[in-house]
Short mmCIF file of C-alpha atoms and ligand atoms in Angstrom, two decimals:
data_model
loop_
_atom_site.label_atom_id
_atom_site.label_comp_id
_atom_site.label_asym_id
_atom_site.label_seq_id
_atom_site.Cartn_x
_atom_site.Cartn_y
_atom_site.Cartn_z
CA UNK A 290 0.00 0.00 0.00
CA UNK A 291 3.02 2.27 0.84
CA UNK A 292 4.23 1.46 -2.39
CA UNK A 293 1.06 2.44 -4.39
CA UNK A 294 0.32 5.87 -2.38
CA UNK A 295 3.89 7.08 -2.68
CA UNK A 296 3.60 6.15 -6.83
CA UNK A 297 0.29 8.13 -6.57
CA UNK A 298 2.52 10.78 -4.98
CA UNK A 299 5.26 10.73 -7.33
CA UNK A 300 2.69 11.67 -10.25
CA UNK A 301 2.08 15.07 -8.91
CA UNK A 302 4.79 15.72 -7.52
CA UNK A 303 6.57 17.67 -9.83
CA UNK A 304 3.61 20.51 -10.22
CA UNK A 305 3.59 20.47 -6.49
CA UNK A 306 7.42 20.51 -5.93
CA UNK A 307 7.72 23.62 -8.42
CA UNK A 308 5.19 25.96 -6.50
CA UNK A 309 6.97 24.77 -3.59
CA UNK A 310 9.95 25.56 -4.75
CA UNK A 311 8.51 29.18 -4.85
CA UNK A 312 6.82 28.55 -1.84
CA UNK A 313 10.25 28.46 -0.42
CA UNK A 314 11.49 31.42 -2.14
CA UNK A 315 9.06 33.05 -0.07
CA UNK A 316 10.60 31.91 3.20
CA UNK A 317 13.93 33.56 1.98
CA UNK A 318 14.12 36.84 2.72
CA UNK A 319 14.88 37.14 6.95
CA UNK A 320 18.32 35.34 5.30
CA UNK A 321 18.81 39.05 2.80
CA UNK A 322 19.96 41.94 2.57
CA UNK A 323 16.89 44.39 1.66
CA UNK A 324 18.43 45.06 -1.68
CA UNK A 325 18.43 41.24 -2.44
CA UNK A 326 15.05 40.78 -1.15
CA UNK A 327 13.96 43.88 -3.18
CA UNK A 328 15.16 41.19 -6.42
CA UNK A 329 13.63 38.91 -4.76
CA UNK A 330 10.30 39.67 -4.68
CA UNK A 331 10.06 41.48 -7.80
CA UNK A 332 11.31 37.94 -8.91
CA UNK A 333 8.62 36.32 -6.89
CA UNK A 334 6.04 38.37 -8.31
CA UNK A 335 6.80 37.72 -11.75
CA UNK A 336 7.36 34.10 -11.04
CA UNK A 337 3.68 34.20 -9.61
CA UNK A 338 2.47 36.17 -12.51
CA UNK A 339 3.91 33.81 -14.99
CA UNK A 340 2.76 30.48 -12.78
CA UNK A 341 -1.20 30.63 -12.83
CA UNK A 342 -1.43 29.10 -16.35
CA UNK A 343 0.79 26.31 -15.43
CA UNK A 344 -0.88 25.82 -12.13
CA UNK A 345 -3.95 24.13 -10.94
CA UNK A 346 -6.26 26.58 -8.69
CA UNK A 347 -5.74 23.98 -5.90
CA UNK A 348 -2.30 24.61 -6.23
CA UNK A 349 -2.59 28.18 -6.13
CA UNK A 350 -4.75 28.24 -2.97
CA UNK A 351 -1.54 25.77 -1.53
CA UNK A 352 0.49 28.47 -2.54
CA UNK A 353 -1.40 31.16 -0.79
CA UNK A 354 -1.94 29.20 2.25
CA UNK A 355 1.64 28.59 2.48
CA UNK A 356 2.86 31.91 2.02
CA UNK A 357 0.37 32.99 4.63
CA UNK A 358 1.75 30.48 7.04
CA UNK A 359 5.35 32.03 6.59
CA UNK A 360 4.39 35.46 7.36
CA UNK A 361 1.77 35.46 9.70
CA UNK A 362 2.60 32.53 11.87
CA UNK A 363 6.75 31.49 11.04
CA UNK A 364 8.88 31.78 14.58
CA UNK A 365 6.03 32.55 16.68
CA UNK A 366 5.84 29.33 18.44
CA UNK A 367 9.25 28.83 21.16
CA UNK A 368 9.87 25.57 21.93
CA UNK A 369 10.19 24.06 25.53
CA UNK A 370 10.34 20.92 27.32
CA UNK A 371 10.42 17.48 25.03
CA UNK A 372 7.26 15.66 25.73
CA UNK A 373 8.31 12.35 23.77
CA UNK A 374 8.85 10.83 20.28
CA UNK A 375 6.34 9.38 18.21
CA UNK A 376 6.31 7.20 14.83
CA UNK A 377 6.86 10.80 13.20
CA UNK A 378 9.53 12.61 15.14
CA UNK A 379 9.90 14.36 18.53
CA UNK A 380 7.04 16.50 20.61
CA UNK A 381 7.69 19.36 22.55
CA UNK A 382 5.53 21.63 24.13
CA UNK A 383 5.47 25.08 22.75
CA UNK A 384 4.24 28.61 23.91
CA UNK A 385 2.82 31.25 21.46
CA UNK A 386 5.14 34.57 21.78
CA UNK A 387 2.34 36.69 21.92
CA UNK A 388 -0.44 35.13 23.84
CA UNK A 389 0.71 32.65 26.09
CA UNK A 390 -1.00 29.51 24.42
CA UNK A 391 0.43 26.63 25.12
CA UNK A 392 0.57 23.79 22.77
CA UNK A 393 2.32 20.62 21.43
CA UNK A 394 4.96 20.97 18.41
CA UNK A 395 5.54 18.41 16.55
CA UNK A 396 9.37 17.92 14.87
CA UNK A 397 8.28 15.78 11.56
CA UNK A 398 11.77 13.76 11.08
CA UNK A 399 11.59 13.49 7.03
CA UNK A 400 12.63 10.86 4.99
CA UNK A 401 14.88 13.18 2.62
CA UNK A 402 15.41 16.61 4.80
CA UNK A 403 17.79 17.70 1.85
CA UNK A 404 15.29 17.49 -0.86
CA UNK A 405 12.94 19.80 1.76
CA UNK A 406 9.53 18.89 2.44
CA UNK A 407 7.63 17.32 -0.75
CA UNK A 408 4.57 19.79 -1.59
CA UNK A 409 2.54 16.50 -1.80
CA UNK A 410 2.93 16.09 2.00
CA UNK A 411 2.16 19.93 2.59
CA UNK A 412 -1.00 19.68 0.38
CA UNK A 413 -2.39 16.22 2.56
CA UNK A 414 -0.94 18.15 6.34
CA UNK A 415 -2.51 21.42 5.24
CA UNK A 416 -5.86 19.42 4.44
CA UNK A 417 -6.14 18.04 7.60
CA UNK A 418 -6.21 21.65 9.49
CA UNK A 419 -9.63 21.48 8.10
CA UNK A 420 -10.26 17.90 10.25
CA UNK A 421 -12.08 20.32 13.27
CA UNK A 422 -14.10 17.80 15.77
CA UNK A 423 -13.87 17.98 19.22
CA UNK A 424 -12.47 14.02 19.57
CA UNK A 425 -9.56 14.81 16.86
CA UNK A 426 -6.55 16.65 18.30
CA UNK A 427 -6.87 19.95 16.19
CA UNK A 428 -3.33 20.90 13.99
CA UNK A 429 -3.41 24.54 14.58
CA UNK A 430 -0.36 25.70 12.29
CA UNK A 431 2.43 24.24 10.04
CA UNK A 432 5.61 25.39 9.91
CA UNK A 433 8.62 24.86 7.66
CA UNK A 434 11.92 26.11 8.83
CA UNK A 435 15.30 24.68 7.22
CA UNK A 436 13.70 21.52 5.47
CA UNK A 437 11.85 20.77 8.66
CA UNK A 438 8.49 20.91 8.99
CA UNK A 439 6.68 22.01 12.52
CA UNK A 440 3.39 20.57 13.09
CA UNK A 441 1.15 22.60 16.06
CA UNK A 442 -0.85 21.21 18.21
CA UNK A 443 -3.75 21.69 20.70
CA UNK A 444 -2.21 20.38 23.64
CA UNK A 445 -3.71 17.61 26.18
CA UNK A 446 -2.51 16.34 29.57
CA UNK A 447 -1.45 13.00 29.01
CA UNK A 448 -1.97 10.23 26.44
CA UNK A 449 -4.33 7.37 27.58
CA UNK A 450 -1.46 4.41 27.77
CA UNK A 451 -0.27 6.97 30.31
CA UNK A 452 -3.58 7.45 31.82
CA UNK A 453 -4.36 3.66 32.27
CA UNK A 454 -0.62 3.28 34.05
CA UNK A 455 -1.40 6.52 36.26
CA UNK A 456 -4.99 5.08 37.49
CA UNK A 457 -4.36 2.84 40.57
CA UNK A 458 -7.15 0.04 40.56
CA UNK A 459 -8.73 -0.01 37.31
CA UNK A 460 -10.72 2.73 35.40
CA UNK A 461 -14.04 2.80 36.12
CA UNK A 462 -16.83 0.94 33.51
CA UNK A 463 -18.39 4.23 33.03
CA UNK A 464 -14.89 5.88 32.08
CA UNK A 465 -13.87 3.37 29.52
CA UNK A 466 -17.53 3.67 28.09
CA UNK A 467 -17.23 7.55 27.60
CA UNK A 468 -13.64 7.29 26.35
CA UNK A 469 -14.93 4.32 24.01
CA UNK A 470 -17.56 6.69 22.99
CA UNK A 471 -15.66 9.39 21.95
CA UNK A 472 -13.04 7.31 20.46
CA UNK A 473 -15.40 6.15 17.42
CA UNK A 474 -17.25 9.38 17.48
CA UNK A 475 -13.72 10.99 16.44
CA UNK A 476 -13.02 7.97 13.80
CA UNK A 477 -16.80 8.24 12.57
CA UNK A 478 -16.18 12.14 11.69
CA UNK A 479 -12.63 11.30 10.12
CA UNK A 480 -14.21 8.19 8.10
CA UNK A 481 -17.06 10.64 6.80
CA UNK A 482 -14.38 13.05 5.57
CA UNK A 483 -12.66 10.17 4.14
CA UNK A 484 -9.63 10.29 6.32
CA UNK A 485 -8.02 7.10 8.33
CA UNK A 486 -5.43 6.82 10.82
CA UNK A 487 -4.19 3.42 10.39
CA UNK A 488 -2.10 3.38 13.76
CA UNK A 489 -4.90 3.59 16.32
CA UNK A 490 -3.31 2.71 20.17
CA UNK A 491 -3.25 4.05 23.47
CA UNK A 492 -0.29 6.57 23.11
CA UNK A 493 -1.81 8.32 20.00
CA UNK A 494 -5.00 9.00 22.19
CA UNK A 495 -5.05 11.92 24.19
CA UNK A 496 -7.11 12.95 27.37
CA UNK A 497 -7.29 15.20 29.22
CA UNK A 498 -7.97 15.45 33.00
CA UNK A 499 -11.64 16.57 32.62
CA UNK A 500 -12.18 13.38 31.02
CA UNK A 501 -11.97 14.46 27.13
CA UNK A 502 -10.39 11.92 24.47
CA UNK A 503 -9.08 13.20 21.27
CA UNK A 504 -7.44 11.03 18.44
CA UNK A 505 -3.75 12.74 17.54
CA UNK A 506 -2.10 11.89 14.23
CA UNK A 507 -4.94 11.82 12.19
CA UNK A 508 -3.84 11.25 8.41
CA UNK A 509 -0.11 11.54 9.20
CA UNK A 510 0.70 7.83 7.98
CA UNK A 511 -0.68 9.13 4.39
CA UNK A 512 1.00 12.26 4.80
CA UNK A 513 4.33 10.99 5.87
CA UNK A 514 4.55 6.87 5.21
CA UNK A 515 5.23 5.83 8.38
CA UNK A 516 8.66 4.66 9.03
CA UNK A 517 9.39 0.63 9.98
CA UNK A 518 11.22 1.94 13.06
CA UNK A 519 10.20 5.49 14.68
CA UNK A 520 13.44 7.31 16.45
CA UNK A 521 14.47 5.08 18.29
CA UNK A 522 14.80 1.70 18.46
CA UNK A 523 11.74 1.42 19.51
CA UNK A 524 9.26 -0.93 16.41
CA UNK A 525 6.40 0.52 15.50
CA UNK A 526 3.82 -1.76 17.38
CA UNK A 527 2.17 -4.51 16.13
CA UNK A 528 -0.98 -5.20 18.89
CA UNK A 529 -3.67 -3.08 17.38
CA UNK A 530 -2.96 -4.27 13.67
CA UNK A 531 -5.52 -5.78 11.72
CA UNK A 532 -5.34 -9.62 10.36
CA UNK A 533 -5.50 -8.52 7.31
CA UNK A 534 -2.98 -6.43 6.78
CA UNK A 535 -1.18 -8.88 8.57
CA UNK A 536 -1.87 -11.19 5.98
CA UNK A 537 -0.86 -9.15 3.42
CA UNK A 538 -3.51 -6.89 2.02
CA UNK A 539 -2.13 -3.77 0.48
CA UNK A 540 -5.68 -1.94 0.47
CA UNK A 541 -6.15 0.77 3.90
CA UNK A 542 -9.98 0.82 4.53
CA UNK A 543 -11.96 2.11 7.22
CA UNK A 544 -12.24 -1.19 9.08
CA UNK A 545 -8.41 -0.96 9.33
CA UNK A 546 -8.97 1.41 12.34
CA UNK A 547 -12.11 -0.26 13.49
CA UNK A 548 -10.60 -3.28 14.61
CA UNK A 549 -8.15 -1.33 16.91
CA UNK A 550 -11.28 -0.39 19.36
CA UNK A 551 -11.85 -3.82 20.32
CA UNK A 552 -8.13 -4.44 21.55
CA UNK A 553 -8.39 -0.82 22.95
CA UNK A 554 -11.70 -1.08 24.65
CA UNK A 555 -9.91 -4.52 26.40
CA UNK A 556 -6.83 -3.00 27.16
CA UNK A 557 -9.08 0.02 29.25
CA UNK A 558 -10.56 -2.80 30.95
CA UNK A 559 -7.63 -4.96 32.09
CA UNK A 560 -5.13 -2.20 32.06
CA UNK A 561 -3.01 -5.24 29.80
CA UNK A 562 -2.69 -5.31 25.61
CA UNK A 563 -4.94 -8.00 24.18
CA UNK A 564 -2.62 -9.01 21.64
CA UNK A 565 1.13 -8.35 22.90
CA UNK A 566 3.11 -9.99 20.20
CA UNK A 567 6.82 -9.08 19.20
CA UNK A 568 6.70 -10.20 15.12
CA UNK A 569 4.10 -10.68 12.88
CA UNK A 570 3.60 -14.48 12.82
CA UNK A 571 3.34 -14.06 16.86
CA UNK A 572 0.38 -11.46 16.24
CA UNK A 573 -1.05 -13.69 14.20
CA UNK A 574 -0.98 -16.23 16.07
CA UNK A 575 -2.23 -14.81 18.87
CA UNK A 576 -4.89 -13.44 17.43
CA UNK A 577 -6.06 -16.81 15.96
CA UNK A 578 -5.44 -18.49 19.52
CA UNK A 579 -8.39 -16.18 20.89
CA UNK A 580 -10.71 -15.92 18.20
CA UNK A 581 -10.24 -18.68 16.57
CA UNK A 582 -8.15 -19.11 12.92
CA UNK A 583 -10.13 -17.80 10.57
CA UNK A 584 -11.75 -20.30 7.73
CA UNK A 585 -13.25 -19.15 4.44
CA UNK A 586 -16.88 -19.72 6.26
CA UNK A 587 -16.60 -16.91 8.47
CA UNK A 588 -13.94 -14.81 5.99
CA UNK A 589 -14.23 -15.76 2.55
CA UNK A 590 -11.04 -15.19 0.27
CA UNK A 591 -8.82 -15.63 3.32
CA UNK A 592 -7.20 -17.96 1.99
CA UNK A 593 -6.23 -16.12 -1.00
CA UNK A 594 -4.31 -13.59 0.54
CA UNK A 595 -1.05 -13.18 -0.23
CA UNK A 596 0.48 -14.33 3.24
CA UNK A 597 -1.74 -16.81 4.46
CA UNK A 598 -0.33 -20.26 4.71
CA UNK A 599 -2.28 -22.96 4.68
CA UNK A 600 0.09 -24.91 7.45
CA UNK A 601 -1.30 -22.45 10.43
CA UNK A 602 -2.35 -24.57 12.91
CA UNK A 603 -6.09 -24.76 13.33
CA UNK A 604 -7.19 -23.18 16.62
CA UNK A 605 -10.77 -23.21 18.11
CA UNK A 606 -12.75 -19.70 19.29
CA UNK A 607 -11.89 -19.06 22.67
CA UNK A 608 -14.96 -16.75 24.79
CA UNK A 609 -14.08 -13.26 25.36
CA UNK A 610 -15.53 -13.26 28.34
CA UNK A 611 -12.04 -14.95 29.84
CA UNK A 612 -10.43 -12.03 28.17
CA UNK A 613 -12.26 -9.17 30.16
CA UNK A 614 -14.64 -11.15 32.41
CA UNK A 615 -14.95 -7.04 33.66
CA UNK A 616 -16.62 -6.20 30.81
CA UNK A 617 -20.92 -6.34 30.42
CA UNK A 618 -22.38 -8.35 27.35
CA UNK A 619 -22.91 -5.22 25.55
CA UNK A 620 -19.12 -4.47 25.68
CA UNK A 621 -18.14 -7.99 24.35
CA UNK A 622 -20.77 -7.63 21.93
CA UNK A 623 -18.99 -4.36 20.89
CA UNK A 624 -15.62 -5.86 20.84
CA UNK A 625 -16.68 -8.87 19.01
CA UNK A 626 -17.89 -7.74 16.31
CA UNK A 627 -14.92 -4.69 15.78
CA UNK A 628 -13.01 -7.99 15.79
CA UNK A 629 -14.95 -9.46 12.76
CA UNK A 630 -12.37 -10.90 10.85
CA UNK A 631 -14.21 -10.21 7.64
CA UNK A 632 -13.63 -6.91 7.27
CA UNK A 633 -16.91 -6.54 5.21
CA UNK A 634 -18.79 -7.34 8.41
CA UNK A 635 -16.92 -5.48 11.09
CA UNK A 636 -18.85 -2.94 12.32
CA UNK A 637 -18.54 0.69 11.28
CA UNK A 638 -17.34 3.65 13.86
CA UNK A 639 -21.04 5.09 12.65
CA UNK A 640 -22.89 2.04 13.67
CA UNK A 641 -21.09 1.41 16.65
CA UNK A 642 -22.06 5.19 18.23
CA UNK A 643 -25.59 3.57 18.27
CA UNK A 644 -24.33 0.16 19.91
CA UNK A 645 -26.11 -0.97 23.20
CA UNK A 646 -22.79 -0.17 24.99
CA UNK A 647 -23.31 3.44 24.50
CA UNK A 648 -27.11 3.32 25.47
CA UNK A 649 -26.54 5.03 28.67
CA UNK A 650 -24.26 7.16 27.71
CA UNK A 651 -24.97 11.05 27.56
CA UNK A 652 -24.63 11.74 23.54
CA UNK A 653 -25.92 15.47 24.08
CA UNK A 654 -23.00 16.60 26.78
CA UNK A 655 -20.94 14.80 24.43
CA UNK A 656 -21.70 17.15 21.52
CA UNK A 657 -20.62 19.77 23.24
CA UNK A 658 -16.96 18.62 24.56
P1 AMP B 847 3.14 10.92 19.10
O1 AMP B 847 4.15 11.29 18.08
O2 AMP B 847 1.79 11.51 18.80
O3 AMP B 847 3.07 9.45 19.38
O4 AMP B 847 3.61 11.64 20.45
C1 AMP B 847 4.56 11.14 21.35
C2 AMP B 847 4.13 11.54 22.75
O5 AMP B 847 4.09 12.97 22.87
C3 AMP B 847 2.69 11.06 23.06
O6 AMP B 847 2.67 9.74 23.57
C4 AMP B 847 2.23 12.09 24.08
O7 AMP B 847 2.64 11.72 25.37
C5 AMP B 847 2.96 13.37 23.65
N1 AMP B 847 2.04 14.19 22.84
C6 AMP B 847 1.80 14.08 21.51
N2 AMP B 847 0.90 14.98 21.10
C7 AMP B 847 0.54 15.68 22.18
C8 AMP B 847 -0.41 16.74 22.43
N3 AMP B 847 -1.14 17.26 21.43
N4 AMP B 847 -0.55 17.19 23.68
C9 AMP B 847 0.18 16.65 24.70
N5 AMP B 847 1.07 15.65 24.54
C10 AMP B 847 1.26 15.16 23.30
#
């Protein structure tokens, strides 16, 4: 999939990369002397002048947005204390110079930082400013200094791996509900706008100590291709990853992301990752060992993908109730069936906001969080 979405890439690229290129030119002048950046502009006005018949309006409006960014909003953010690293680079916290705001700034590490940041990426990270819901972690601002790209956020306290370790005892059944809730509230609003995450787990959840859950990193795997190993040596995890990707599909849909709730939901509940597995043949397996492996009854054209094996050992479906004996029938009933192998039948994040498990929770305050 990878593959495919950075060919897709490379076929605009080239329009893209030449506004950029002037997009850049337009980050130039702090580096001048006035008289240079009086050439300069005049240059950048006739290169603008000249450009609108070569580029596409959505281009243009890139352009604009881009040049707006660099005047109205580059430096203003200082950066403080590191908060972590994530698959995409480090986090710090930032304040705004002028009002105070505090926020988290992303450091995107790029793949090629000589080549600069591909206009391709900017076009998909300035798209996603427009992904406003109040369970999606809001990108404020972007920011390209040197070949590095800055990525503002709204800040939160803590991320929820973090908030399950912090909580002595376990959380309570009406907390995980309510986080559960607003979990594929935020994914239903992202599906609708055609947007996936593809890398749903506890540390790219944020909440905040009023109770709020917002998904962070929304569309940053199709913006950035998410490296095999993040900073460190750290791997990317495995747990939440669907079986079929597993076994090999190269299509992203939205059930991708569904089936991370039900390990999510479980891990709430037992404060332990349903499926901690180190390689891919373990997560397999260990999927299989709890839910059975699958056959082409219950997920026809299994065996046609391109990594199944026909040697996997046959294991029967295991009740879930052993795996969360804390959890209600409606809450298995939830998990099971984000864990539909099929991923034709797993349920939707739309359907699931009108699951039984959500029945007493309060949609209305919800709206307004
Ligand atoms: P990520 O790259 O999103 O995985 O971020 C790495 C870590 O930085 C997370 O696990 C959080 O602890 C922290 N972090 C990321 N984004 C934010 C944010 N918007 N507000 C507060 N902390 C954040």
């Amino acid at each position: 999939a990878g593959r495919g979405l950075v060919e897709q890439r490379h076929g605009v690229v080239g329009v893209v990369r030449t506004a950029m290129i002037l997009g850049m030119w337009a980050r130039m002048p702090p580096l001048l002397s006035s008289t240079s950046s009086a050439i300069l502009s005049a240059w950048r006005l006739s290169a603008l002048l000249l450009c609108p018949p070569v580029l596409s309006p959505s281009v243009q409006s890139l352009l604009r947005s881009v040049k707006m960014d660099a005047t109205e909003s580059f430096r203003k953010w200082k950066r403080g204390q590191k908060l972590g690293e994530g698959t995409f680079g480090e986090v710090y916290v930032a304040t705004h110079e002028k009002t105070g705001e505090v926020a988290a700034l992303k450091k995107i590490k790029l793949e090629c930082e000589d080549e600069g940041v591909p206009g391709t990426t900017l076009r998909e990270v300035s798209l996603l400013k427009e992904l406003q819901h109040p369970n999606v972690v809001g990108l404020c601002d972007v920011q390209q200094d040197n070949h590095k790209l800055y990525l503002i956020f709204e800040f939160l306290d803590k991320d929820l791996k973090r908030h399950i370790d912090s909580v002595s005892g376990h959380l309570s059944i009406e907390q995980v509900r309510s986080f559960s809730f607003q979990l594929v509230k935020g994914l239903s609003f992202c599906h609708s706008r055609g947007v996936m995450h593809r890398d749903l787990k506890p540390q790219n959840l944020l909440v905040t100590n009023q109770g709020r859950l917002k998904i962070a990193d929304f569309g940053l795997a199709r913006a950035f291709c998410p490296p095999i190993r993040p900073l460190t040596h750290e791997v990317v995890t495995l747990w939440y990853r669907p079986p079929e990707i597993l076994l090999g599909s190269a299509t992203y849909a939205p059930p991708v992301d569904m089936w991370a709730i039900g390990p999510i939901i479980v891990e709430m509940i037992t404060k332990r990752p349903m499926f901690p597995a180190d390689c891919e043949i373990d997560m397999l397996y260990k999927i299989f060992r709890i839910l059975g492996t699958p056959t082409e009854s219950n997920w026809p054209g299994v065996t046609n993908l391109k990594d199944w094996n026909p040697a996997f050992p046959m294991w029967p479906k295991i009740s879930l109730r052993s795996i969360a004996p804390q959890l209600d029938e409606q809450g298995l009933d939830l998990i099971q069936q984000t864990l539909n192998y099929d991923p034709k039948t797993r349920i939707s994040a739309k359907a699931s906001m009108e699951h039984s498990f959500f029945s007493t929770v309060d949609k209305s305050a919800h709206n307004t969080l």
